[in-house]
Amino acid sequence: MTKKQRIEEKIKMLENGITATEQMTDEDCAEIYGIPKETCLINLQTALGKAKAELRMAHLDSLTGVDKVITGIAFSHIISVEQRGDLETRMKDDDDFFEVAVWEIKEALTAAYEAGRKSK
């Protein structure tokens, strides 16, 4: 199992844990986890966010050359790309087309211009 696959598996488990915890009563959470439900959900969401960041970095580490630079710029400047985790085409409109703020586009284009200028 690759590092990326391990992280993807961790993300699935955390998402399942969040779903299960949301369906529990406060008393169930206190009995099972030993902490309040709200605290448990915050902890699980934090862990999920960290796992998703790990996955993004694992993906970025697997890239080379221009792909690595472009993806790094997209992750740094376009929030929806960072949340998505890659720049791969998925052949599904809901995944391939999303809203991007104009200031994010400007920041990404500026960073790409600067990266090109520095590479010469």
mmCIF file of C-alpha atoms in Angstrom:
data_model
loop_
_atom_site.group_PDB
_atom_site.id
_atom_site.type_symbol
_atom_site.label_atom_id
_atom_site.label_comp_id
_atom_site.label_asym_id
_atom_site.label_seq_id
_atom_site.Cartn_x
_atom_site.Cartn_y
_atom_site.Cartn_z
ATOM 1 C CA MET A 1 0.000 0.000 0.000
ATOM 2 C CA THR A 2 1.417 3.378 -0.997
ATOM 3 C CA LYS A 3 1.613 6.394 1.299
ATOM 4 C CA LYS A 4 -1.154 8.050 -0.715
ATOM 5 C CA GLN A 5 -3.405 4.981 -0.340
ATOM 6 C CA ARG A 6 -2.778 4.863 3.428
ATOM 7 C CA ILE A 7 -3.742 8.522 3.756
ATOM 8 C CA GLU A 8 -6.861 8.017 1.605
ATOM 9 C CA GLU A 9 -7.850 5.109 3.866
ATOM 10 C CA LYS A 10 -7.314 7.289 6.951
ATOM 11 C CA ILE A 11 -9.538 9.990 5.427
ATOM 12 C CA LYS A 12 -12.333 7.468 4.795
ATOM 13 C CA MET A 13 -12.116 6.216 8.390
ATOM 14 C CA LEU A 14 -12.223 9.752 9.788
ATOM 15 C CA GLU A 15 -15.201 10.658 7.581
ATOM 16 C CA ASN A 16 -16.996 7.513 8.755
ATOM 17 C CA GLY A 17 -16.132 8.397 12.350
ATOM 18 C CA ILE A 18 -17.584 11.869 11.916
ATOM 19 C CA THR A 19 -20.784 10.463 10.402
ATOM 20 C CA ALA A 20 -21.140 7.935 13.228
ATOM 21 C CA THR A 21 -20.420 10.518 15.924
ATOM 22 C CA GLU A 22 -22.952 12.966 14.475
ATOM 23 C CA GLN A 23 -25.630 10.300 14.906
ATOM 24 C CA MET A 24 -24.728 9.623 18.552
ATOM 25 C CA THR A 25 -26.317 11.235 21.561
ATOM 26 C CA ASP A 26 -24.211 13.308 23.940
ATOM 27 C CA GLU A 27 -24.431 10.469 26.459
ATOM 28 C CA ASP A 28 -23.168 7.903 23.926
ATOM 29 C CA CYS A 29 -20.185 10.093 23.091
ATOM 30 C CA ALA A 30 -19.332 10.594 26.736
ATOM 31 C CA GLU A 31 -19.498 6.836 27.327
ATOM 32 C CA ILE A 32 -17.560 5.778 24.210
ATOM 33 C CA TYR A 33 -15.021 8.592 23.826
ATOM 34 C CA GLY A 34 -14.948 9.976 27.348
ATOM 35 C CA ILE A 35 -15.388 13.526 26.048
ATOM 36 C CA PRO A 36 -18.359 15.682 25.020
ATOM 37 C CA LYS A 37 -19.784 15.129 21.527
ATOM 38 C CA GLU A 38 -18.903 18.659 20.412
ATOM 39 C CA THR A 39 -15.258 18.193 21.447
ATOM 40 C CA CYS A 40 -15.114 14.823 19.722
ATOM 41 C CA LEU A 41 -16.434 16.263 16.452
ATOM 42 C CA ILE A 42 -13.945 19.132 16.607
ATOM 43 C CA ASN A 43 -11.098 16.649 17.167
ATOM 44 C CA LEU A 44 -12.245 14.452 14.277
ATOM 45 C CA GLN A 45 -12.619 17.457 11.932
ATOM 46 C CA THR A 46 -9.136 18.659 12.892
ATOM 47 C CA ALA A 47 -7.668 15.221 12.224
ATOM 48 C CA LEU A 48 -9.524 15.066 8.893
ATOM 49 C CA GLY A 49 -8.136 18.454 7.876
ATOM 50 C CA LYS A 50 -4.603 17.315 8.715
ATOM 51 C CA ALA A 51 -5.055 14.076 6.761
ATOM 52 C CA LYS A 52 -6.327 15.989 3.723
ATOM 53 C CA ALA A 53 -3.310 18.309 3.945
ATOM 54 C CA GLU A 54 -1.043 15.220 4.111
ATOM 55 C CA LEU A 55 -2.736 13.855 0.997
ATOM 56 C CA ARG A 56 -2.212 17.131 -0.874
ATOM 57 C CA MET A 57 1.468 17.121 0.064
ATOM 58 C CA ALA A 58 1.861 13.467 -0.934
ATOM 59 C CA HIS A 59 0.317 14.304 -4.303
ATOM 60 C CA LEU A 60 2.538 17.360 -4.716
ATOM 61 C CA ASP A 61 5.635 15.309 -3.798
ATOM 62 C CA SER A 62 4.800 12.801 -6.532
ATOM 63 C CA LEU A 63 4.863 15.482 -9.243
ATOM 64 C CA THR A 64 7.896 16.830 -11.082
ATOM 65 C CA GLY A 65 8.888 19.849 -13.138
ATOM 66 C CA VAL A 66 6.241 22.215 -14.409
ATOM 67 C CA ASP A 67 3.387 20.067 -13.032
ATOM 68 C CA LYS A 68 4.824 20.410 -9.532
ATOM 69 C CA VAL A 69 5.206 24.192 -9.842
ATOM 70 C CA ILE A 70 1.724 24.723 -11.306
ATOM 71 C CA THR A 71 0.033 22.468 -8.743
ATOM 72 C CA GLY A 72 1.950 24.126 -5.900
ATOM 73 C CA ILE A 73 0.800 27.547 -7.100
ATOM 74 C CA ALA A 74 -2.800 26.332 -7.394
ATOM 75 C CA PHE A 75 -2.704 24.832 -3.878
ATOM 76 C CA SER A 76 -1.240 28.041 -2.458
ATOM 77 C CA HIS A 77 -3.542 30.533 -4.147
ATOM 78 C CA ILE A 78 -6.815 28.839 -5.130
ATOM 79 C CA ILE A 79 -8.733 27.506 -2.131
ATOM 80 C CA SER A 80 -11.062 25.241 -4.126
ATOM 81 C CA VAL A 81 -8.083 23.491 -5.771
ATOM 82 C CA GLU A 82 -6.440 22.987 -2.393
ATOM 83 C CA GLN A 83 -9.643 21.450 -1.019
ATOM 84 C CA ARG A 84 -10.004 19.240 -4.099
ATOM 85 C CA GLY A 85 -6.451 17.976 -3.736
ATOM 86 C CA ASP A 86 -5.265 17.916 -7.355
ATOM 87 C CA LEU A 87 -5.575 19.360 -10.846
ATOM 88 C CA GLU A 88 -6.548 16.109 -12.541
ATOM 89 C CA THR A 89 -9.501 15.969 -14.944
ATOM 90 C CA ARG A 90 -12.231 13.719 -13.529
ATOM 91 C CA MET A 91 -14.643 13.893 -16.483
ATOM 92 C CA LYS A 92 -17.451 15.036 -14.187
ATOM 93 C CA ASP A 93 -18.710 18.611 -14.380
ATOM 94 C CA ASP A 94 -19.322 18.875 -10.626
ATOM 95 C CA ASP A 95 -15.663 18.008 -10.010
ATOM 96 C CA ASP A 96 -14.026 19.726 -12.979
ATOM 97 C CA PHE A 97 -15.823 23.098 -12.886
ATOM 98 C CA PHE A 98 -15.980 25.182 -9.723
ATOM 99 C CA GLU A 99 -16.117 28.815 -8.688
ATOM 100 C CA VAL A 100 -12.858 30.662 -8.181
ATOM 101 C CA ALA A 101 -12.595 34.201 -6.857
ATOM 102 C CA VAL A 102 -10.958 36.710 -9.200
ATOM 103 C CA TRP A 103 -8.356 37.633 -6.572
ATOM 104 C CA GLU A 104 -7.359 33.954 -6.328
ATOM 105 C CA ILE A 105 -6.880 33.839 -10.099
ATOM 106 C CA LYS A 106 -4.839 37.050 -9.986
ATOM 107 C CA GLU A 107 -2.628 35.720 -7.164
ATOM 108 C CA ALA A 108 -2.092 32.403 -8.963
ATOM 109 C CA LEU A 109 -1.237 34.090 -12.275
ATOM 110 C CA THR A 110 1.138 36.492 -10.537
ATOM 111 C CA ALA A 111 2.865 33.584 -8.779
ATOM 112 C CA ALA A 112 3.138 31.698 -12.088
ATOM 113 C CA TYR A 113 4.614 34.761 -13.783
ATOM 114 C CA GLU A 114 7.151 35.205 -10.966
ATOM 115 C CA ALA A 115 8.078 31.510 -11.069
ATOM 116 C CA GLY A 116 8.672 31.758 -14.813
ATOM 117 C CA ARG A 117 10.714 34.919 -14.421
ATOM 118 C CA LYS A 118 12.898 33.334 -11.715
ATOM 119 C CA SER A 119 13.496 30.212 -13.782
ATOM 120 C CA LYS A 120 15.272 32.143 -16.549
#
